[in-house]
Short mmCIF file of C-alpha atoms and ligand atoms in Angstrom, two decimals:
data_model
loop_
_atom_site.label_atom_id
_atom_site.label_comp_id
_atom_site.label_asym_id
_atom_site.label_seq_id
_atom_site.Cartn_x
_atom_site.Cartn_y
_atom_site.Cartn_z
CA UNK A 1239 0.09 -0.02 0.28
CA UNK A 1240 1.84 3.27 -0.95
CA UNK A 1241 1.30 6.20 1.09
CA UNK A 1242 2.27 9.69 0.66
CA UNK A 1243 5.40 10.55 2.78
CA UNK A 1244 6.69 13.47 0.68
CA UNK A 1245 9.75 14.06 2.74
CA UNK A 1246 8.02 15.52 5.72
CA UNK A 1247 9.27 13.62 8.53
CA UNK A 1248 6.05 12.87 10.05
CA UNK A 1249 2.35 13.90 9.60
CA UNK A 1250 2.52 16.17 12.53
CA UNK A 1251 4.87 18.05 10.17
CA UNK A 1252 2.88 17.60 7.11
CA UNK A 1253 0.21 19.46 9.41
CA UNK A 1254 2.46 22.16 9.72
CA UNK A 1255 3.00 22.98 6.04
CA UNK A 1256 6.19 20.55 6.19
CA UNK A 1257 9.42 20.82 7.78
CA UNK A 1258 10.55 24.04 9.08
CA UNK A 1259 13.25 26.12 7.67
CA UNK A 1260 16.12 25.51 9.90
CA UNK A 1261 18.14 27.91 11.80
CA UNK A 1262 21.44 29.04 11.06
CA UNK A 1263 24.75 26.81 11.56
CA UNK A 1264 27.28 26.88 14.04
CA UNK A 1265 29.13 29.95 12.50
CA UNK A 1266 32.80 28.79 13.69
CA UNK A 1267 34.57 27.94 16.85
CA UNK A 1268 32.90 28.89 20.00
CA UNK A 1269 33.43 28.58 23.44
CA UNK A 1270 30.08 28.34 25.77
CA UNK A 1271 29.68 26.69 29.48
CA UNK A 1272 27.59 23.98 28.24
CA UNK A 1273 26.96 22.58 24.84
CA UNK A 1274 24.30 19.84 24.04
CA UNK A 1275 24.18 17.57 21.12
CA UNK A 1276 20.67 17.02 19.76
CA UNK A 1277 17.46 19.18 19.97
CA UNK A 1278 15.10 16.99 20.62
CA UNK A 1279 12.84 17.00 23.87
CA UNK A 1280 16.05 15.93 26.07
CA UNK A 1281 18.55 18.45 24.79
CA UNK A 1282 16.04 21.30 25.06
CA UNK A 1283 14.35 20.44 28.32
CA UNK A 1284 18.15 20.19 29.85
CA UNK A 1285 18.96 23.99 28.24
CA UNK A 1286 15.28 25.00 29.74
CA UNK A 1287 16.14 24.19 33.01
CA UNK A 1288 19.73 25.29 32.75
CA UNK A 1289 18.68 28.55 31.96
CA UNK A 1290 15.85 28.62 34.52
CA UNK A 1291 18.60 27.59 37.31
CA UNK A 1292 21.20 30.18 35.99
CA UNK A 1293 20.52 32.62 33.59
CA UNK A 1294 24.18 33.48 33.48
CA UNK A 1295 25.24 30.11 32.18
CA UNK A 1296 25.95 29.99 28.38
CA UNK A 1297 23.94 26.97 26.68
CA UNK A 1298 24.59 25.85 22.93
CA UNK A 1299 22.20 23.33 21.29
CA UNK A 1300 23.83 21.74 18.26
CA UNK A 1301 21.42 20.10 15.93
CA UNK A 1302 22.31 18.02 12.77
CA UNK A 1303 19.18 18.58 11.05
CA UNK A 1304 16.40 20.68 12.86
CA UNK A 1305 15.15 21.11 16.37
CA UNK A 1306 12.47 18.19 16.43
CA UNK A 1307 13.68 16.50 13.56
CA UNK A 1308 14.14 12.87 15.58
CA UNK A 1309 11.55 11.04 17.63
CA UNK A 1310 10.50 14.16 19.50
CA UNK A 1311 8.66 15.66 16.39
CA UNK A 1312 7.23 12.14 15.16
CA UNK A 1313 5.99 10.17 18.21
CA UNK A 1314 2.40 9.21 19.12
CA UNK A 1315 1.77 12.21 21.45
CA UNK A 1316 1.44 10.36 24.34
CA UNK A 1317 2.36 12.17 27.43
CA UNK A 1318 2.11 10.14 30.20
CA UNK A 1319 4.39 10.16 33.16
CA UNK A 1320 4.69 6.39 32.74
CA UNK A 1321 7.16 3.92 34.19
CA UNK A 1322 7.41 1.22 31.85
CA UNK A 1323 10.56 -0.30 32.96
CA UNK A 1324 11.57 -3.18 35.26
CA UNK A 1325 11.14 -1.55 38.60
CA UNK A 1326 13.50 -4.05 40.13
CA UNK A 1327 16.53 -3.37 38.03
CA UNK A 1328 17.12 -0.05 39.61
CA UNK A 1329 17.67 -1.92 42.67
CA UNK A 1330 21.47 -1.40 42.71
CA UNK A 1331 24.37 0.45 43.51
CA UNK A 1332 22.36 0.71 47.15
CA UNK A 1333 19.73 2.32 45.68
CA UNK A 1334 16.23 1.28 47.38
CA UNK A 1335 12.63 0.46 46.58
CA UNK A 1336 11.81 3.76 48.12
CA UNK A 1337 14.08 5.36 45.60
CA UNK A 1338 12.52 3.59 43.00
CA UNK A 1339 9.04 4.42 44.11
CA UNK A 1340 9.76 7.99 44.26
CA UNK A 1341 11.21 8.11 40.55
CA UNK A 1342 8.16 6.92 39.63
CA UNK A 1343 6.24 9.65 41.48
CA UNK A 1344 8.28 12.18 40.36
CA UNK A 1345 8.04 11.04 36.72
CA UNK A 1346 4.23 11.30 37.23
CA UNK A 1347 4.66 14.73 37.92
CA UNK A 1348 6.23 15.58 34.32
CA UNK A 1349 2.65 15.78 32.97
CA UNK A 1350 1.35 18.77 34.96
CA UNK A 1351 5.06 20.32 34.52
CA UNK A 1352 5.05 19.95 30.75
CA UNK A 1353 1.70 21.48 30.78
CA UNK A 1354 2.74 24.35 33.13
CA UNK A 1355 5.29 25.24 30.80
CA UNK A 1356 3.61 24.77 27.52
CA UNK A 1357 0.98 27.36 28.93
CA UNK A 1358 3.17 29.64 30.20
CA UNK A 1359 5.35 29.77 27.19
CA UNK A 1360 2.02 29.99 24.79
CA UNK A 1361 3.10 26.77 23.18
CA UNK A 1362 -0.28 25.76 21.59
CA UNK A 1363 0.52 21.99 20.98
CA UNK A 1364 -3.23 20.65 20.92
CA UNK A 1365 -2.72 19.25 24.75
CA UNK A 1366 -5.99 17.35 25.98
CA UNK A 1367 -5.93 16.19 29.53
CA UNK A 1368 -7.19 12.54 29.06
CA UNK A 1369 -6.84 9.12 30.11
CA UNK A 1370 -5.19 6.02 28.45
CA UNK A 1371 -6.73 2.98 27.62
CA UNK A 1372 -4.31 -0.35 28.07
CA UNK A 1373 -7.06 -2.46 26.44
CA UNK A 1374 -7.18 -6.67 26.41
CA UNK A 1375 -8.91 -8.08 23.55
CA UNK A 1376 -8.11 -11.82 24.64
CA UNK A 1377 -7.99 -13.43 27.74
CA UNK A 1378 -4.63 -13.48 28.14
CA UNK A 1379 -3.87 -9.95 27.74
CA UNK A 1380 -6.82 -9.49 30.30
CA UNK A 1381 -4.49 -11.88 32.52
CA UNK A 1382 -1.35 -9.39 31.71
CA UNK A 1383 -2.86 -6.16 32.24
CA UNK A 1384 -4.30 -7.56 35.60
CA UNK A 1385 -0.92 -8.71 36.69
CA UNK A 1386 0.56 -5.47 35.57
CA UNK A 1387 -2.23 -3.69 37.47
CA UNK A 1388 -1.55 -5.83 40.76
CA UNK A 1389 2.40 -5.22 40.04
CA UNK A 1390 2.15 -1.44 40.10
CA UNK A 1391 -0.04 -1.82 43.16
CA UNK A 1392 2.44 -3.66 45.14
CA UNK A 1393 5.46 -0.69 43.98
CA UNK A 1394 2.75 1.82 45.67
CA UNK A 1395 1.26 3.54 42.45
CA UNK A 1396 -1.42 5.47 43.55
CA UNK A 1397 -4.92 3.34 43.17
CA UNK A 1398 -6.61 6.54 41.88
CA UNK A 1399 -3.66 6.44 39.05
CA UNK A 1400 -4.49 3.05 37.43
CA UNK A 1401 -8.03 1.29 37.59
CA UNK A 1402 -9.19 -1.83 35.91
CA UNK A 1403 -12.62 -1.27 33.81
CA UNK A 1404 -14.63 -4.21 32.07
CA UNK A 1405 -15.64 -4.55 28.81
CA UNK A 1406 -18.62 -2.41 29.07
CA UNK A 1407 -16.79 0.75 30.35
CA UNK A 1408 -14.58 0.03 27.62
CA UNK A 1409 -17.34 0.11 24.96
CA UNK A 1410 -18.64 3.24 26.29
CA UNK A 1411 -15.73 5.35 25.76
CA UNK A 1412 -13.96 3.54 22.60
CA UNK A 1413 -15.80 0.45 20.84
CA UNK A 1414 -12.56 -1.44 20.37
CA UNK A 1415 -13.67 -4.70 18.41
CA UNK A 1416 -13.32 -7.83 21.22
CA UNK A 1417 -12.51 -5.70 24.11
CA UNK A 1418 -12.83 -7.52 27.27
CA UNK A 1419 -11.51 -5.22 29.83
CA UNK A 1420 -8.53 -2.32 30.14
CA UNK A 1421 -6.41 -0.65 32.62
CA UNK A 1422 -7.26 3.16 32.31
CA UNK A 1423 -4.19 5.19 33.33
CA UNK A 1424 -5.47 8.34 34.76
CA UNK A 1425 -3.47 11.88 34.41
CA UNK A 1426 -2.02 11.55 30.74
CA UNK A 1427 -2.34 13.90 27.79
CA UNK A 1428 -2.27 13.68 24.04
CA UNK A 1429 -0.12 16.27 22.51
CA UNK A 1430 0.92 17.10 18.88
CA UNK A 1431 4.49 16.61 19.24
CA UNK A 1432 6.08 18.65 16.60
CA UNK A 1433 4.11 21.71 17.84
CA UNK A 1434 5.25 20.90 21.30
CA UNK A 1435 8.93 20.47 20.13
CA UNK A 1436 8.95 23.31 18.00
CA UNK A 1437 7.25 25.64 20.66
CA UNK A 1438 9.79 24.30 23.12
CA UNK A 1439 12.74 25.36 20.65
CA UNK A 1440 11.38 28.78 20.71
CA UNK A 1441 10.98 29.15 24.33
CA UNK A 1442 14.37 27.89 24.72
CA UNK A 1443 15.78 30.37 21.99
CA UNK A 1444 13.97 33.18 24.14
CA UNK A 1445 15.72 32.21 27.03
CA UNK A 1446 18.91 32.90 25.54
CA UNK A 1447 20.29 29.88 24.03
CA UNK A 1448 21.85 29.58 21.27
CA UNK A 1449 20.28 26.50 18.82
CA UNK A 1450 22.57 25.89 15.62
CA UNK A 1451 20.94 23.60 13.43
CA UNK A 1452 22.35 21.91 10.14
CA UNK A 1453 25.68 21.29 12.21
CA UNK A 1454 26.53 17.77 12.40
CA UNK A 1455 28.84 16.83 15.66
CA UNK A 1456 31.52 14.28 14.21
CA UNK A 1457 32.81 13.58 17.84
CA UNK A 1458 33.27 14.75 21.51
CA UNK A 1459 35.51 14.42 24.08
CA UNK A 1460 36.60 16.15 27.47
CA UNK A 1461 35.87 20.21 26.99
CA UNK A 1462 35.31 19.88 23.16
CA UNK A 1463 32.61 18.83 20.42
CA UNK A 1464 33.78 18.68 17.15
CA UNK A 1465 31.14 19.65 14.24
CA UNK A 1466 31.51 19.96 10.29
CA UNK A 1467 30.81 23.67 11.10
CA UNK A 1468 33.95 24.38 13.64
CA UNK A 1469 34.83 23.33 17.52
CA UNK A 1470 32.50 24.28 20.47
CA UNK A 1471 34.68 24.20 23.73
CA UNK A 1472 32.38 23.19 26.89
CA UNK A 1473 33.36 22.57 30.40
CA UNK A 1474 29.90 20.69 30.37
CA UNK A 1475 28.67 18.58 27.51
CA UNK A 1476 25.42 16.74 27.52
CA UNK A 1477 24.55 13.86 24.62
CA UNK A 1478 20.79 13.89 23.85
CA UNK A 1479 20.71 11.98 20.66
CA UNK A 1480 18.59 8.95 21.65
CA UNK A 1481 17.95 6.59 18.90
CA UNK A 1482 20.83 8.04 17.06
CA UNK A 1483 23.61 7.64 19.84
CA UNK A 1484 25.24 4.45 17.81
CA UNK A 1485 26.41 7.13 15.22
CA UNK A 1486 29.24 8.30 17.52
CA UNK A 1487 32.72 6.59 17.63
CA UNK A 1488 32.65 3.88 20.57
CA UNK A 1489 28.99 4.04 20.84
CA UNK A 1490 27.86 1.49 18.36
CA UNK A 1491 26.84 -0.95 21.14
CA UNK A 1492 25.01 1.85 23.95
CA UNK A 1493 21.51 1.75 23.18
CA UNK A 1494 19.81 -0.38 19.91
CA UNK A 1495 18.15 1.89 17.44
CA UNK A 1496 14.80 0.59 17.70
CA UNK A 1497 11.94 1.84 14.99
CA UNK A 1498 8.84 2.42 15.61
CA UNK A 1499 6.09 3.55 13.10
CA UNK A 1500 2.94 5.33 12.44
CA UNK A 1501 -0.05 5.93 9.79
CA UNK A 1502 -2.80 8.46 10.02
CA UNK A 1503 -6.17 8.45 8.51
CA UNK A 1504 -8.01 11.03 6.57
CA UNK A 1505 -10.30 13.19 9.16
CA UNK A 1506 -12.79 10.64 10.28
CA UNK A 1507 -16.61 11.77 9.33
CA UNK A 1508 -19.27 12.11 12.55
CA UNK A 1509 -21.05 9.04 11.26
CA UNK A 1510 -17.98 6.97 11.87
CA UNK A 1511 -17.19 8.40 15.06
CA UNK A 1512 -20.83 7.77 15.96
CA UNK A 1513 -20.20 4.13 15.65
CA UNK A 1514 -16.29 4.13 17.33
CA UNK A 1515 -17.04 6.82 20.44
CA UNK A 1516 -13.72 8.06 21.71
CA UNK A 1517 -15.44 11.44 22.35
CA UNK A 1518 -12.83 11.93 25.01
CA UNK A 1519 -9.73 11.61 23.00
CA UNK A 1520 -8.29 8.81 24.88
CA UNK A 1521 -5.03 7.44 24.08
CA UNK A 1522 -5.27 3.90 23.30
CA UNK A 1523 -3.02 0.95 23.47
CA UNK A 1524 -3.58 -2.85 23.28
CA UNK A 1525 -1.86 -5.12 25.67
CA UNK A 1526 -0.60 -7.25 22.92
CA UNK A 1527 3.26 -8.54 22.86
CA UNK A 1528 3.82 -6.42 19.73
CA UNK A 1529 2.60 -2.76 21.35
CA UNK A 1530 0.46 -0.71 18.92
CA UNK A 1531 -0.91 2.80 20.15
CA UNK A 1532 -3.09 5.13 18.54
CA UNK A 1533 -4.75 8.78 19.47
CA UNK A 1534 -7.65 10.52 17.92
CA UNK A 1535 -5.76 13.75 16.76
CA UNK A 1536 -6.98 17.25 17.37
CA UNK A 1537 -7.99 17.50 13.95
CA UNK A 1538 -10.52 14.24 14.20
CA UNK A 1539 -8.13 11.63 12.48
CA UNK A 1540 -6.66 8.09 13.68
CA UNK A 1541 -3.35 8.29 13.96
CA UNK A 1542 -1.97 4.73 14.98
CA UNK A 1543 1.39 3.31 15.53
CA UNK A 1544 3.28 0.12 16.45
CA UNK A 1545 6.71 -1.50 15.74
CA UNK A 1546 6.34 -2.31 12.06
CA UNK A 1547 9.98 -3.56 11.12
CA UNK A 1548 11.69 -3.35 14.48
CA UNK A 1549 14.99 -3.00 13.76
CA UNK A 1550 17.36 -2.02 10.99
CA UNK A 1551 20.73 -4.10 10.56
CA UNK A 1552 23.49 -2.09 12.11
CA UNK A 1553 21.71 0.60 13.91
CA UNK A 1554 20.41 1.77 10.85
CA UNK A 1555 17.96 4.64 10.78
CA UNK A 1556 15.22 5.86 8.43
CA UNK A 1557 15.55 8.69 5.69
CA UNK A 1558 13.86 11.56 6.97
CA UNK A 1559 11.16 9.57 8.25
CA UNK A 1560 10.19 7.05 5.53
CA UNK A 1561 9.03 3.83 6.54
CA UNK A 1562 8.50 0.68 4.33
CA UNK A 1563 5.18 -0.51 2.98
CA UNK A 1564 4.98 -3.76 4.82
CA UNK A 1565 4.96 -1.48 7.87
CA UNK A 1566 2.33 0.44 6.58
CA UNK A 1567 0.64 -2.94 6.07
CA UNK A 1568 0.65 -4.15 9.03
CA UNK A 1569 -0.37 -0.99 10.89
CA UNK A 1570 -3.41 -1.05 8.35
CA UNK A 1571 -4.03 -4.40 9.52
CA UNK A 1572 -3.90 -3.34 13.05
CA UNK A 1573 -6.38 -0.75 12.74
CA UNK A 1574 -8.97 -2.64 10.85
CA UNK A 1575 -8.40 -5.22 13.77
CA UNK A 1576 -9.38 -2.94 16.61
CA UNK A 1577 -11.39 -0.58 14.97
CA UNK A 1578 -13.12 -2.21 11.93
CA UNK A 1579 -15.43 0.77 11.47
CA UNK A 1580 -12.42 2.75 10.49
CA UNK A 1581 -11.61 -0.04 7.59
CA UNK A 1582 -12.80 2.05 4.68
CA UNK A 1583 -10.71 5.22 5.79
CA UNK A 1584 -8.22 6.44 3.43
CA UNK A 1585 -4.36 6.75 4.94
CA UNK A 1586 -3.31 10.14 4.54
CA UNK A 1587 0.61 9.55 6.16
CA UNK A 1588 2.91 7.12 7.12
CA UNK A 1589 6.37 7.77 8.97
CA UNK A 1590 8.85 6.11 11.54
CA UNK A 1591 11.66 7.35 13.95
CA UNK A 1592 13.79 5.60 16.10
CA UNK A 1593 14.05 5.31 19.74
CA UNK A 1594 17.19 4.10 22.09
CA UNK A 1595 16.98 1.12 23.83
CA UNK A 1596 19.43 -0.15 26.56
CA UNK A 1597 20.57 -3.54 26.84
CA UNK A 1598 18.26 -3.67 30.19
CA UNK A 1599 15.26 -1.76 28.45
CA UNK A 1600 15.49 0.67 31.07
CA UNK A 1601 16.19 4.21 30.95
CA UNK A 1602 18.78 6.41 32.65
CA UNK A 1603 20.55 10.04 32.86
CA UNK A 1604 24.35 9.92 33.01
CA UNK A 1605 27.00 12.73 34.19
CA UNK A 1606 30.58 12.03 35.15
CA UNK A 1607 32.02 15.18 36.74
CA UNK A 1608 35.53 14.27 35.78
CA UNK A 1609 34.68 14.79 32.29
CA UNK A 1610 31.71 16.64 32.28
CA UNK A 1611 30.45 14.70 29.78
CA UNK A 1612 26.29 13.60 30.68
CA UNK A 1613 23.80 11.91 28.75
CA UNK A 1614 20.10 10.80 29.15
CA UNK A 1615 17.97 8.43 26.82
CA UNK A 1616 17.39 4.81 26.71
CA UNK A 1617 13.35 5.65 27.20
CA UNK A 1618 12.03 2.44 25.35
CA UNK A 1619 9.21 4.50 23.92
CA UNK A 1620 8.49 6.60 26.82
CA UNK A 1621 10.10 9.66 26.15
CA UNK A 1622 8.16 12.41 25.74
CA UNK A 1623 7.62 12.83 29.79
CA UNK A 1624 10.62 11.17 30.78
CA UNK A 1625 12.77 13.56 28.96
CA UNK A 1626 11.03 16.34 30.58
CA UNK A 1627 12.55 14.81 34.32
CA UNK A 1628 15.84 13.92 32.29
CA UNK A 1629 16.01 17.95 31.49
CA UNK A 1630 15.61 18.78 34.96
CA UNK A 1631 17.99 16.09 36.32
CA UNK A 1632 20.78 17.13 33.74
CA UNK A 1633 20.74 20.54 34.40
CA UNK A 1634 21.27 19.98 38.11
CA UNK A 1635 24.01 17.47 37.18
CA UNK A 1636 25.83 20.03 34.86
CA UNK A 1637 25.67 22.75 37.56
CA UNK A 1638 27.19 20.47 40.11
CA UNK A 1639 23.99 20.60 42.58
CA UNK A 1640 22.75 17.77 44.73
CA UNK A 1641 19.29 17.47 44.66
CA UNK A 1642 16.41 15.16 45.22
CA UNK A 1643 16.70 14.34 41.54
CA UNK A 1644 20.26 13.60 41.34
CA UNK A 1645 19.73 11.00 43.94
CA UNK A 1646 16.91 8.99 42.06
CA UNK A 1647 18.15 5.77 41.05
CA UNK A 1648 17.88 6.07 37.18
CA UNK A 1649 20.73 8.44 37.88
CA UNK A 1650 24.12 7.03 36.33
CA UNK A 1651 22.20 3.46 36.21
CA UNK A 1652 24.60 1.44 34.34
CA UNK A 1653 24.39 -1.86 32.06
CA UNK A 1654 26.07 -3.73 29.81
CA UNK A 1655 26.44 -2.87 26.13
CA UNK A 1656 24.82 -4.64 23.35
CA UNK A 1657 26.13 -7.60 21.32
CA UNK A 1658 27.93 -7.01 18.07
CA UNK A 1659 26.26 -7.75 14.75
CA UNK A 1660 24.66 -10.20 13.70
CA UNK A 1661 23.90 -11.44 17.05
CA UNK A 1662 22.26 -8.44 17.96
CA UNK A 1663 19.77 -8.22 14.70
CA UNK A 1664 18.97 -11.98 15.14
CA UNK A 1665 18.18 -11.41 18.79
CA UNK A 1666 15.68 -8.57 18.01
CA UNK A 1667 14.10 -10.50 15.19
CA UNK A 1668 14.00 -13.55 17.43
CA UNK A 1669 12.28 -11.58 20.12
CA UNK A 1670 9.71 -9.80 17.79
CA UNK A 1671 9.11 -13.09 15.72
CA UNK A 1672 8.24 -14.94 18.98
CA UNK A 1673 6.15 -12.00 20.09
CA UNK A 1674 4.07 -12.48 16.95
CA UNK A 1675 3.68 -16.21 17.34
CA UNK A 1676 2.38 -15.45 20.93
CA UNK A 1677 -0.06 -12.88 19.63
CA UNK A 1678 -1.37 -15.33 17.08
CA UNK A 1679 -1.60 -18.08 19.40
CA UNK A 1680 -3.88 -15.68 21.69
CA UNK A 1681 -6.01 -14.49 18.88
CA UNK A 1682 -6.94 -18.23 18.00
CA UNK A 1683 -7.43 -19.45 21.48
CA UNK A 1684 -8.76 -17.24 23.72
CA UNK A 1685 -7.67 -18.55 26.88
CA UNK A 1686 -3.78 -19.69 25.48
CA UNK A 1687 -1.03 -19.24 27.95
CA UNK A 1688 1.76 -17.73 25.91
CA UNK A 1689 3.96 -16.74 28.96
CA UNK A 1690 6.42 -18.78 28.32
CA UNK A 1691 6.86 -17.93 24.58
CA UNK A 1692 7.10 -14.24 25.65
CA UNK A 1693 9.50 -15.12 28.27
CA UNK A 1694 11.72 -16.69 25.79
CA UNK A 1695 11.55 -13.64 23.47
CA UNK A 1696 12.76 -11.63 26.55
CA UNK A 1697 15.47 -13.90 27.23
CA UNK A 1698 16.85 -13.26 23.43
CA UNK A 1699 17.08 -9.44 24.59
CA UNK A 1700 17.19 -9.25 28.42
CA UNK A 1701 13.98 -7.41 28.03
C1 LIG B 3235 7.16 6.89 16.04
C2 LIG B 3235 7.64 6.89 17.69
C3 LIG B 3235 6.48 7.00 18.29
C4 LIG B 3235 6.75 7.44 19.68
N1 LIG B 3235 5.53 7.58 20.67
C5 LIG B 3235 5.95 7.92 21.84
C6 LIG B 3235 4.59 8.22 22.83
O1 LIG B 3235 3.87 8.33 22.24
N2 LIG B 3235 4.96 8.78 24.04
C7 LIG B 3235 6.08 8.73 24.66
O2 LIG B 3235 6.50 9.33 25.63
N3 LIG B 3235 7.46 8.34 23.77
C8 LIG B 3235 7.03 7.90 22.51
N4 LIG B 3235 8.38 7.55 21.52
C9 LIG B 3235 9.34 8.04 22.46
C10 LIG B 3235 10.25 9.45 21.96
O3 LIG B 3235 9.43 10.31 20.90
C11 LIG B 3235 11.51 9.77 22.50
O4 LIG B 3235 12.00 8.81 23.39
C12 LIG B 3235 12.04 11.00 22.61
O5 LIG B 3235 11.34 11.82 21.72
C13 LIG B 3235 13.58 10.86 22.57
O6 LIG B 3235 13.60 12.25 22.61
P1 LIG B 3235 15.51 12.71 22.56
O7 LIG B 3235 15.21 14.28 22.63
O8 LIG B 3235 16.22 12.16 23.39
O9 LIG B 3235 15.96 12.16 21.02
P2 LIG B 3235 15.21 12.58 19.51
O10 LIG B 3235 14.04 13.42 19.78
O11 LIG B 3235 15.45 11.27 18.59
O12 LIG B 3235 16.23 14.00 19.43
C14 LIG B 3235 17.94 13.47 19.01
C15 LIG B 3235 18.14 14.45 18.17
O13 LIG B 3235 19.54 14.42 17.63
C16 LIG B 3235 19.87 14.49 16.47
N5 LIG B 3235 21.57 14.15 16.45
C17 LIG B 3235 21.74 12.85 16.24
N6 LIG B 3235 22.97 12.70 15.66
C18 LIG B 3235 23.63 14.16 15.67
C19 LIG B 3235 24.77 14.61 15.52
N7 LIG B 3235 25.68 13.63 15.36
N8 LIG B 3235 24.87 15.93 15.65
C20 LIG B 3235 24.11 16.50 16.01
N9 LIG B 3235 22.70 16.27 16.28
C21 LIG B 3235 22.30 15.24 16.13
C22 LIG B 3235 19.04 14.14 15.70
O14 LIG B 3235 18.63 14.80 14.51
C23 LIG B 3235 17.52 14.45 16.46
O15 LIG B 3235 17.16 15.78 16.25
C24 LIG B 3235 8.12 7.28 20.35
C25 LIG B 3235 9.25 7.31 19.22
C26 LIG B 3235 8.86 7.19 18.11
C27 LIG B 3235 10.23 7.21 17.16
#
């Protein structure tokens, strides 16, 4: 199935009339206090909080394309404050259960924080407060969401944040085909991500940060960042390149460049909304092993995403968001399966992007005072809210401040590197192959228990 992509990077930019005209590149050698590599949410939030904490600190952000070119301008627009990583993996280096609970609580607060900054800065990003529905369409999926809910309660997630709802309530909200129930996550919001990241870049610039676009960082080391346009000397350097990190010398095995892709329909006619419901614009995800996620956009389309082709050999990345036809077909099939009412809708756009996945699938913030070099990422698909906390934390770390945030257990959380190719590629293929088999078995036999298959899949990649 051919769907227009038109070099627009994502539908979110197509909606804005195409990708923005880039800001000027680095005009030659410079010296600043903090140099940030990458102008996505992580880099921009870090710059923002640095300036909030100390207006005198000089900050430069260096971006290869334009601010928001990466995942930050292409994502599903789920602003959730969620904690999708294995909680007990943060119990190392003396961190406690209470520390992990505090991290999760602080992350939940990022939804309000992002919205407060957007409001104060006049960023119109189509933000809509709502719930996320994590829908189960088979008995096995229902068992999984119940287990996830019970586990979250054991980690003191407040009961008002997560509730289990039955089939009837799901249908009252969104008529998802065969839905048996859902976990409703309260206190989340839908955003138009390109509007949010572009608005944030403007706010950061107004705060006095220099953003150099069309400038490629070739390498960095203590005190210097070498680009194709000159060298920036800085005592503190932050790498904020999540899914693109493998492009730097020595980082090819740090984070795997995981692919995620989306399709968007034409605007949905009222008669079809009457059949689907979805009047409160909930964020929608299903509990299959191969995830999918969807939002009702501010202009009343359905944007649906999922893995498609999960990983390209050697951490290769897409060209300006162009995705494969097989991916479009598989997402279209998921859309038909979950929302058959939408089967006849035309697709207006398809795109993809990359996100960073660490070997233990757990996000982290890192900073080494000895070199002045820091980083954040590995958010595994939950970066819209997490990057905000990463930015707050990196600002504290770069300014040498010891705060509650710098003591949270994801700070300097370390993990071993990925295997070299072809093992890495084989591992991811194997994992998603097994997930697909498990999903098909579950879809056929409603009560099938595929936990062994899923465990085996996870074993392959350490998930
Ligand atoms: C399709 C998709 C859907 C997603 N959906 C969601 C969602 O709904 N909710 C959610 O929470 N998360 C989601 N995510 C994840 C989330 O978008 C990311 O985790 C987050 O945006 C990462 O932000 P970042 O700033 O760290 O990285 P990015 O936004 O990827 O920014 C990195 C930047 O670094 C630049 N760069 C790379 N190399 C260099 C270099 N050598 N020199 C200079 N600049 C460089 C890139 O051009 C890029 O602009 C999704 C991701 C994808 C791909």
